[in-house]
Coordinates of C-alpha atoms in Angstrom, one line a residue:
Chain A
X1 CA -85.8 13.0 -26.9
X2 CA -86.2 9.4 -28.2
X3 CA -83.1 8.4 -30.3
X4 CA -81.8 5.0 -31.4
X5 CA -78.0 6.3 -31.1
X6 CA -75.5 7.5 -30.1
X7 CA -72.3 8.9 -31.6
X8 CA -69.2 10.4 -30.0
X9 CA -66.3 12.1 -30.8
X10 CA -62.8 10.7 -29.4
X11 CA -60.5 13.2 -28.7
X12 CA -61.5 15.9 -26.0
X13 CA -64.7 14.6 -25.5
X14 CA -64.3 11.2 -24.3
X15 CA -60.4 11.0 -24.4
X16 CA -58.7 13.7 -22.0
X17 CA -55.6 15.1 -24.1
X18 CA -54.4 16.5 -20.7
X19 CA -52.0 13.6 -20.0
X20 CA -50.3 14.8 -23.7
X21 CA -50.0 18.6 -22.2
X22 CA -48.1 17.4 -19.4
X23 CA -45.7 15.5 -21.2
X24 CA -44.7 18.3 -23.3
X25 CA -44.4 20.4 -19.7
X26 CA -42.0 18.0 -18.6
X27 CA -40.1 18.0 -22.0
X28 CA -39.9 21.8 -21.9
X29 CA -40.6 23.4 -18.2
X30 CA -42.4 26.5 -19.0
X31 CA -43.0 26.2 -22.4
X32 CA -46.0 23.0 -22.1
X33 CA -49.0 25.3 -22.2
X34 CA -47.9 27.4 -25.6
X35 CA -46.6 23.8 -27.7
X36 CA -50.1 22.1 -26.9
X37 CA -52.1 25.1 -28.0
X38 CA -49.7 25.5 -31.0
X39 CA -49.7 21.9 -31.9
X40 CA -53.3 21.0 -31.1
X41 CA -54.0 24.2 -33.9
X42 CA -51.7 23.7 -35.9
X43 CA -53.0 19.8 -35.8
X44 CA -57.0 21.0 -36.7
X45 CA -55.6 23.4 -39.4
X46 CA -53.7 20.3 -41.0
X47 CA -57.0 18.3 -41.2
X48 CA -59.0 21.1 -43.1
X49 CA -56.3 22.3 -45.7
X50 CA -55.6 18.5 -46.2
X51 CA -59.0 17.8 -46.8
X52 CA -59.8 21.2 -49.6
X53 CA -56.7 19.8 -51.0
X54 CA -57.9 16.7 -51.2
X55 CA -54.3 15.7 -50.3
X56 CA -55.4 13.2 -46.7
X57 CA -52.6 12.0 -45.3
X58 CA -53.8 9.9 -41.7
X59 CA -54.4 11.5 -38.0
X60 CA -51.3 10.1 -37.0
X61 CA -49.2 11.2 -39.8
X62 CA -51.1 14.5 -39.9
X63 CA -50.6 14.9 -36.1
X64 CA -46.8 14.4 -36.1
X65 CA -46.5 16.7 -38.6
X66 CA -48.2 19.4 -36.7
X67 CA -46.0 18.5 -33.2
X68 CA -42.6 19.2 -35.5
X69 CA -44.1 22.3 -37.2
X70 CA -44.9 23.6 -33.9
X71 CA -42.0 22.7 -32.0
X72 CA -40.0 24.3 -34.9
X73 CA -42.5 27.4 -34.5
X74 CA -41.3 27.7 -31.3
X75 CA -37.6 27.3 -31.3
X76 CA -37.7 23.9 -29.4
X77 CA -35.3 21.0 -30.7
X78 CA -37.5 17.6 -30.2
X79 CA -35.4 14.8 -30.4
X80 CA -37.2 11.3 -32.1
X81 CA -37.4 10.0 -29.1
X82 CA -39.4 12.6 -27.6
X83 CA -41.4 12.9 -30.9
X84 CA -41.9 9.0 -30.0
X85 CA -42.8 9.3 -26.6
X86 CA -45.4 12.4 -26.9
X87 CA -47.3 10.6 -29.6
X88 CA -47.1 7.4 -27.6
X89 CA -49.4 9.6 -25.0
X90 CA -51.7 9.8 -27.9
X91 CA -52.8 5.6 -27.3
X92 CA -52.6 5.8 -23.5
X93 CA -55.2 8.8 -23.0
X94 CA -57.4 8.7 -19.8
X95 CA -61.1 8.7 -20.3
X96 CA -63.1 12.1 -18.5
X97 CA -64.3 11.1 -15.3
X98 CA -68.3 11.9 -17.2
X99 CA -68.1 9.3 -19.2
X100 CA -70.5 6.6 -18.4
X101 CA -71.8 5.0 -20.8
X102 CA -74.1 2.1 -19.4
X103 CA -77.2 4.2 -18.6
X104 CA -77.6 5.3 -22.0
X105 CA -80.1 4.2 -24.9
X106 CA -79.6 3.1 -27.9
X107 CA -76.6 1.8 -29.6
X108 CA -73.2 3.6 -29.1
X109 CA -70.2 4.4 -31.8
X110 CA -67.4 6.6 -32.0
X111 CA -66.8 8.3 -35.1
X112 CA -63.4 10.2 -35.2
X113 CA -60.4 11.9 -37.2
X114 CA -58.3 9.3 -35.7
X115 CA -57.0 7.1 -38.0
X116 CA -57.2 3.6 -36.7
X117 CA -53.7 3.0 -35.4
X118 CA -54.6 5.8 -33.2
X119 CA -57.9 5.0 -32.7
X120 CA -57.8 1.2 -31.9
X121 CA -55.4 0.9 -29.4
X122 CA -56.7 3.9 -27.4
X123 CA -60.5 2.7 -27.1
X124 CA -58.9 -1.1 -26.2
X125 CA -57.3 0.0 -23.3
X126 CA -60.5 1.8 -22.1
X127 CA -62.3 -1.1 -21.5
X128 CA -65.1 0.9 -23.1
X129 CA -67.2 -1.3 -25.4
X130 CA -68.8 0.2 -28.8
X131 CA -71.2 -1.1 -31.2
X132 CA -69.3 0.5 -34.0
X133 CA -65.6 2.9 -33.6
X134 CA -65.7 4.7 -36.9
X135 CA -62.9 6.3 -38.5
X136 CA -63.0 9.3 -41.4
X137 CA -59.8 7.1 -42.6
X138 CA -61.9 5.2 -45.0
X139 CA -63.1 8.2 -46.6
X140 CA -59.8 10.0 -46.8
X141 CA -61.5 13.2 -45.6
X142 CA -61.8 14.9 -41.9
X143 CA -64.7 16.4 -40.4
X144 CA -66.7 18.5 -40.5
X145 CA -67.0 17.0 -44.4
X146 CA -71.1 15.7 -44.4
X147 CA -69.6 12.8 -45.8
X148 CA -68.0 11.8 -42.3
X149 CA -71.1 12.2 -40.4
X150 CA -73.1 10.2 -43.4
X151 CA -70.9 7.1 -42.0
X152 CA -72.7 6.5 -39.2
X153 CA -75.6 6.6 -40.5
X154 CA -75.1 3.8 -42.8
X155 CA -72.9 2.0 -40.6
X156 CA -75.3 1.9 -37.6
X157 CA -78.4 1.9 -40.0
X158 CA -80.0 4.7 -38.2
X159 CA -81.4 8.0 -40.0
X160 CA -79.8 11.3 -39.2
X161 CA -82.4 12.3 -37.1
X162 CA -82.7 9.1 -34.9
X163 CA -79.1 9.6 -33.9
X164 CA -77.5 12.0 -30.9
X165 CA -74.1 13.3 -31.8
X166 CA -72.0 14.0 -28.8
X167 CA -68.8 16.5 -29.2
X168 CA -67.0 18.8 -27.1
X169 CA -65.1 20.4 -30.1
X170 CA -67.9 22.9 -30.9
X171 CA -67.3 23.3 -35.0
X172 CA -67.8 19.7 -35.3
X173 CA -70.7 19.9 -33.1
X174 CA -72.1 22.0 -35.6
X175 CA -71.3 20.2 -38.5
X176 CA -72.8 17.2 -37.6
X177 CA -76.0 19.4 -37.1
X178 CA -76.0 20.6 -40.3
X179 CA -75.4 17.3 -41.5
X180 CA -79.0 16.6 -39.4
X181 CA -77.7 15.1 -36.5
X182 CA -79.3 15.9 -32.9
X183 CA -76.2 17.5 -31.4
X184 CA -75.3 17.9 -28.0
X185 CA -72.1 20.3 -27.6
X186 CA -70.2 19.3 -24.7
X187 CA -69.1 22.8 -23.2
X188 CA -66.7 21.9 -20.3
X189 CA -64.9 25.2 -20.6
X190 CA -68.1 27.7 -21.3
X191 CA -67.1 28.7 -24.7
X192 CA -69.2 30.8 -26.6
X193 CA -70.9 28.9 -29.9
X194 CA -69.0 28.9 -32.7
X195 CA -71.1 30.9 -35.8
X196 CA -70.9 28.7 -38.6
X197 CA -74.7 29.2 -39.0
X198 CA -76.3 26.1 -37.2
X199 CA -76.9 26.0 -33.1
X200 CA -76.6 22.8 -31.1
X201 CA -79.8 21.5 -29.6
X202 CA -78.5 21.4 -26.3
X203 CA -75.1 22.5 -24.6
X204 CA -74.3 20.0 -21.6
X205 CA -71.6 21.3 -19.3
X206 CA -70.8 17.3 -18.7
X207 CA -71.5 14.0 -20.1
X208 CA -72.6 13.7 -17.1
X209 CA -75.8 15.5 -17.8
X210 CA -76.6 13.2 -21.0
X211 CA -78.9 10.7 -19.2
X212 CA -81.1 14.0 -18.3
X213 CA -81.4 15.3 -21.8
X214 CA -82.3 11.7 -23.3
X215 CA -84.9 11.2 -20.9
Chain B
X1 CA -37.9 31.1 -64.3
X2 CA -39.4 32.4 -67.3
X3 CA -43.6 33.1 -66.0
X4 CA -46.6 34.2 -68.1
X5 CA -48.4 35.6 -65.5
X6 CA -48.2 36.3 -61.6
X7 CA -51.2 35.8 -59.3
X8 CA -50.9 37.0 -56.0
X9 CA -52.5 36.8 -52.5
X10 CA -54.0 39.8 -51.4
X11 CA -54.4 39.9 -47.1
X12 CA -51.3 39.5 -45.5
X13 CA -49.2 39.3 -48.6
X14 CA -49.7 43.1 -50.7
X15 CA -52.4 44.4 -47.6
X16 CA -51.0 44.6 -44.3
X17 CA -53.8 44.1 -41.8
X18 CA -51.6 45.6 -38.8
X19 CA -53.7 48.4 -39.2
X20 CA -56.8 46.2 -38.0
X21 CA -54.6 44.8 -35.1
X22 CA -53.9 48.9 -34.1
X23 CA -57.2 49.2 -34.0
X24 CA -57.9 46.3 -31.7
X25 CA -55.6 47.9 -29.5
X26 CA -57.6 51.2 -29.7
X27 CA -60.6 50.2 -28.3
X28 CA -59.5 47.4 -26.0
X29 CA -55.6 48.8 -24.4
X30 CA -53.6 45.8 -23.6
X31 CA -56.0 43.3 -25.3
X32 CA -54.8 44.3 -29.0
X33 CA -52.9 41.5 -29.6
X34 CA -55.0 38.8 -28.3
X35 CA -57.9 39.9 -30.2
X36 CA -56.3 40.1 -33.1
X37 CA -54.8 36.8 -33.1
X38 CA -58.1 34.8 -32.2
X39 CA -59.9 36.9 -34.7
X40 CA -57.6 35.9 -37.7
X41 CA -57.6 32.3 -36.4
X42 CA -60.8 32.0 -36.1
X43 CA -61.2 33.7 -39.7
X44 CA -59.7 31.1 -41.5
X45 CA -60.9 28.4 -39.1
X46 CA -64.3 29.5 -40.2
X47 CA -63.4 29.1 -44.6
X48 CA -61.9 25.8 -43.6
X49 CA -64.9 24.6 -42.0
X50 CA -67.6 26.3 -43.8
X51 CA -66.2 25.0 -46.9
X52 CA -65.8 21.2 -46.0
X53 CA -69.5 21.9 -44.5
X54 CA -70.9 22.8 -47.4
X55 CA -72.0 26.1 -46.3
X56 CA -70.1 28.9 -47.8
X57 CA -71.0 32.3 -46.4
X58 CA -68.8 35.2 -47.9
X59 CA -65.7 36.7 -46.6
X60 CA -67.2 39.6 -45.0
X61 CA -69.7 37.6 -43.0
X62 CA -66.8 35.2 -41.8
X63 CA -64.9 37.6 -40.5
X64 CA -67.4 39.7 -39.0
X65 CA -68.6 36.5 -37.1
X66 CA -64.9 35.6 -36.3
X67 CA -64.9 39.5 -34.7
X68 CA -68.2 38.4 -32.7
X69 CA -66.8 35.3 -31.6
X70 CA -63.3 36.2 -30.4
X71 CA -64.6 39.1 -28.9
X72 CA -67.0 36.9 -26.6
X73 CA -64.6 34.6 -25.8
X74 CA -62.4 37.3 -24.9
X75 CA -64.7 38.6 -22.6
X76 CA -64.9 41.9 -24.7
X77 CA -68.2 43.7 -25.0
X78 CA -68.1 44.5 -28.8
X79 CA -70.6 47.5 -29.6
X80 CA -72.0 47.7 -33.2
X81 CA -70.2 51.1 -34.0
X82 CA -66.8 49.4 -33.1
X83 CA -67.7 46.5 -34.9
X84 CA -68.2 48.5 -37.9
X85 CA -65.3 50.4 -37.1
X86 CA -63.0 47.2 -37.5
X87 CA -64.3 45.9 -40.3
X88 CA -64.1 48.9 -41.8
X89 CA -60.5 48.8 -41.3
X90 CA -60.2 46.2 -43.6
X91 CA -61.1 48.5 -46.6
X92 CA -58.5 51.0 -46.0
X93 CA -55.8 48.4 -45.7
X94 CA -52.3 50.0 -46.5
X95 CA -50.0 48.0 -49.2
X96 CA -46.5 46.8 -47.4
X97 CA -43.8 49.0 -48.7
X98 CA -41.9 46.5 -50.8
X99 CA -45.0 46.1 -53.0
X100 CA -43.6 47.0 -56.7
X101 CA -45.5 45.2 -59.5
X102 CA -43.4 47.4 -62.2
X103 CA -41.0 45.8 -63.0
X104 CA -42.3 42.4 -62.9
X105 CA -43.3 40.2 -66.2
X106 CA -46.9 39.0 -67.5
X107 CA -49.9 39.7 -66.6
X108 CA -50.6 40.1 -62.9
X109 CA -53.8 39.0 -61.0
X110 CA -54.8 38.8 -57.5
X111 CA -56.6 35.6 -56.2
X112 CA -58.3 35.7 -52.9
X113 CA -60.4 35.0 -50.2
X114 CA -62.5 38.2 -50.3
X115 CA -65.7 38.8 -51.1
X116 CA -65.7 41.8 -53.7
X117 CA -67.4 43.9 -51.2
X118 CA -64.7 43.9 -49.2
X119 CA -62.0 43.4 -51.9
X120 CA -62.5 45.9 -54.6
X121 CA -62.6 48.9 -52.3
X122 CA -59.3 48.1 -51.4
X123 CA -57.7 47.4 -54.6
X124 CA -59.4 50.6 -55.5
X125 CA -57.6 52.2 -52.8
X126 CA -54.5 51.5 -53.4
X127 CA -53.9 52.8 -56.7
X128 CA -52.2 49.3 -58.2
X129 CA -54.0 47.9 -61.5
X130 CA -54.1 44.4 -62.0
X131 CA -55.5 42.1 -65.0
X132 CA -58.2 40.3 -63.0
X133 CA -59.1 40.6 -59.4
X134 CA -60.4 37.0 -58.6
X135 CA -62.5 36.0 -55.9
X136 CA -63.5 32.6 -54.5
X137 CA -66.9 33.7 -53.9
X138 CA -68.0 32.8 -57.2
X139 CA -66.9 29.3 -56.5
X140 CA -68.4 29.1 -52.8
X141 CA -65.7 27.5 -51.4
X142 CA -62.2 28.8 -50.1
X143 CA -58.7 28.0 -50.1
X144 CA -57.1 25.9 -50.2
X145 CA -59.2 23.8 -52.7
X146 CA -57.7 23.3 -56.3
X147 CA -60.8 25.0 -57.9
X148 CA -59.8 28.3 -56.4
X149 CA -56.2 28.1 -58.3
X150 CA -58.2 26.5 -60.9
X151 CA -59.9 30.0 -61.6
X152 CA -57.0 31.8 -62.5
X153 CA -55.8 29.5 -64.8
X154 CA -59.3 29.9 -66.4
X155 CA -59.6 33.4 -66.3
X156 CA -56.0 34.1 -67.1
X157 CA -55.7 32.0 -69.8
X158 CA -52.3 30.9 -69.0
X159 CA -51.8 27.3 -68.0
X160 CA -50.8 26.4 -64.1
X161 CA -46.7 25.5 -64.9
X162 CA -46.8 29.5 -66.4
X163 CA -48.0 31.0 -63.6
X164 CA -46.1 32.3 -60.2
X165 CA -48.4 32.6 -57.7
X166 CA -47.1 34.8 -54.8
X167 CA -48.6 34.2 -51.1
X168 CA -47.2 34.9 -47.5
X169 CA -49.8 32.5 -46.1
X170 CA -47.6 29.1 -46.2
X171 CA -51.3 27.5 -46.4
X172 CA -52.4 29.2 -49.2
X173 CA -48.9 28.5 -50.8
X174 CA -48.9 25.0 -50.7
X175 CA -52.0 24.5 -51.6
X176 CA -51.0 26.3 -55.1
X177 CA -48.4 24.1 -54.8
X178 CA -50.0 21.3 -55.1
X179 CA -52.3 22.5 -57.7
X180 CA -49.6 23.3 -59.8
X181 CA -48.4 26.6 -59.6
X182 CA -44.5 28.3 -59.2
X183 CA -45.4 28.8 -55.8
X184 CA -42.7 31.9 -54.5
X185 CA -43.8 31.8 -50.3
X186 CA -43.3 35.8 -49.0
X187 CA -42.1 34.6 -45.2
X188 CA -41.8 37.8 -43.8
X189 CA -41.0 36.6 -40.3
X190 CA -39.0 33.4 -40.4
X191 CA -41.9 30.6 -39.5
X192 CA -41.2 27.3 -41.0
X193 CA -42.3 25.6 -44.1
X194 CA -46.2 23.8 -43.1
X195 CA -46.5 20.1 -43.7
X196 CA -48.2 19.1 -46.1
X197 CA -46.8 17.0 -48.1
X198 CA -45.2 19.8 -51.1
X199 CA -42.7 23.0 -50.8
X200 CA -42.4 26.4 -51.9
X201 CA -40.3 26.7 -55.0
X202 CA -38.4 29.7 -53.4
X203 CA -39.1 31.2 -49.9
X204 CA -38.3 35.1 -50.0
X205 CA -37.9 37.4 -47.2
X206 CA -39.9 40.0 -48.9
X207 CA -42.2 41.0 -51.9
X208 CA -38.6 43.2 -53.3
X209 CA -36.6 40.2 -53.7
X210 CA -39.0 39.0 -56.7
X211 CA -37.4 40.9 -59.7
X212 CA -34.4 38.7 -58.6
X213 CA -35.7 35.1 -58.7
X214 CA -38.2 35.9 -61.5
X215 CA -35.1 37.0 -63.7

């Protein structure tokens, strides 16, 4: 497959949110595993009402929001300086150990629900290097919206179907394929597809398996 | 609060679908629960999505794919007869016992997700009459966008600041909120308010307590 991009989500494909699980383990032993589920929902479910009601509010307002609801939600009392400290995780996530981006053709971006206070900070301190880190913030609208995946192709000035979009989160996979991306769906945790009508052209089990595929 | 009319949500806040989760637990013992809670998830996760995609499907569809999905994740083999079984279910929903539309004022409507082959059996069913029965599906998108409220209004023909619009979804509350609405939240089992950005005008512990605040 010959393309002359490439385009990646942030968080959970390139970013591991891991290191934001364990902090809420050690905040409340036992209860870790339930307020990352509940607040990485909850967080998602914020994006898309926000977005029908055309009421966008940023990632990292949107994403604080969603840690308090679910903390509430679950009868745990988070101090602000917890609050602080679990979304200062959020700018010091580790990268997957897949991701390598050198052997790959083609220009590189990031396009991502993270707003750029988020956003900026995090891909700084990965010493990754982008031709383009593209946030939905300018458009005031979160994926899977076309309009979001339309950025890139005006910002990189490559057509839809010149450009790979790489995403472990599956319904944005498949919104950038309707939009007429090439998709790869990153499937670390052998999911079953989403069925929002559209199928990813390929399902990698890594980013390590890109290279392959773009041969 | 004097109100011309009241609009209410259907699933969740005058159906109770504990009926579908029973049935869940009928076919898989032990795994009731689970299923249940992915399918719903996943139903709504699916309106969100398919409506910032652009690619409305109706209700019935979604929620038969939600069924196909969580039950593959799930690791449940999901037969065609019990498929049809469970979404079958959701015409014979029963009405939660403190629905009582007598004694309330104005004209009452129900706005809601459902496609009208899922949603007019059941309002046949259960014996209540109602003004309109509105669906989203003849907008193609789902709440909470403002065109949904929007329709009643239209249809109606009462303006938004007349209207009471009665949802146990917090979602679906807010966003009638923020349209516009007298927005009365039914929060049947003590979650918080959401965040985004407006609040309920009144949060009751049940449909019965609404002859009281509507007084």
């Amino acid at each position: 497959m010959k393309l002359d991009a490439l385009v990646f989500d942030a968080y959970g494909t390139l970013f591991d949110v891991h290191s934001v699980m364990r902090r809420c383990e050690t905040c409340w032993p036992g209860k870790g595993a339930a307020l990352s589920a509940a607040w990485r929902a909850k967080q998602l479910e914020y994006t898309w009402q926000r977005s029908l009601m055309r009421a966008y509010r940023p990632f990292s307002e949107v994403t604080r929001d969603a840690l308090e609801h679910s903390c509430q939600a679950l009868g745990l009392a988070l101090s602000p300086a917890q609050r602080d400290e679990l979304m200062g995780e959020y700018l010091r996530l580790a990268l997957f150990p897949d991701v390598a981006l050198q052997g790959l053709p083609g220009k590189k971006a990031i396009l991502s629900n993270g707003s750029p206070d988020m956003l900026d900070p995090l891909v700084k301190q990965s010493g990754l290097r982008f031709d383009a880190v593209l946030s939905v913030d300018e458009l005031k609208i979160y994926k899977p919206a076309p309009e979001v995946y339309a950025l890139a192709v005006g910002r990189l000035g490559v057509p839809a179907r010149r450009i790979g979009f790489v995403s472990s989160n599956c319904w944005d996979a498949l919104g950038a394929k309707a939009f007429g991306f090439n998709v790869f769906w990153i499937n670390r945790n052998g999911a079953p597809v989403d069925r929002l009508g559209v199928q990813p052209d390929a399902i990698l089990k890594s980013l390590g398996d890109l290279p392959e595929v773009l041969r």
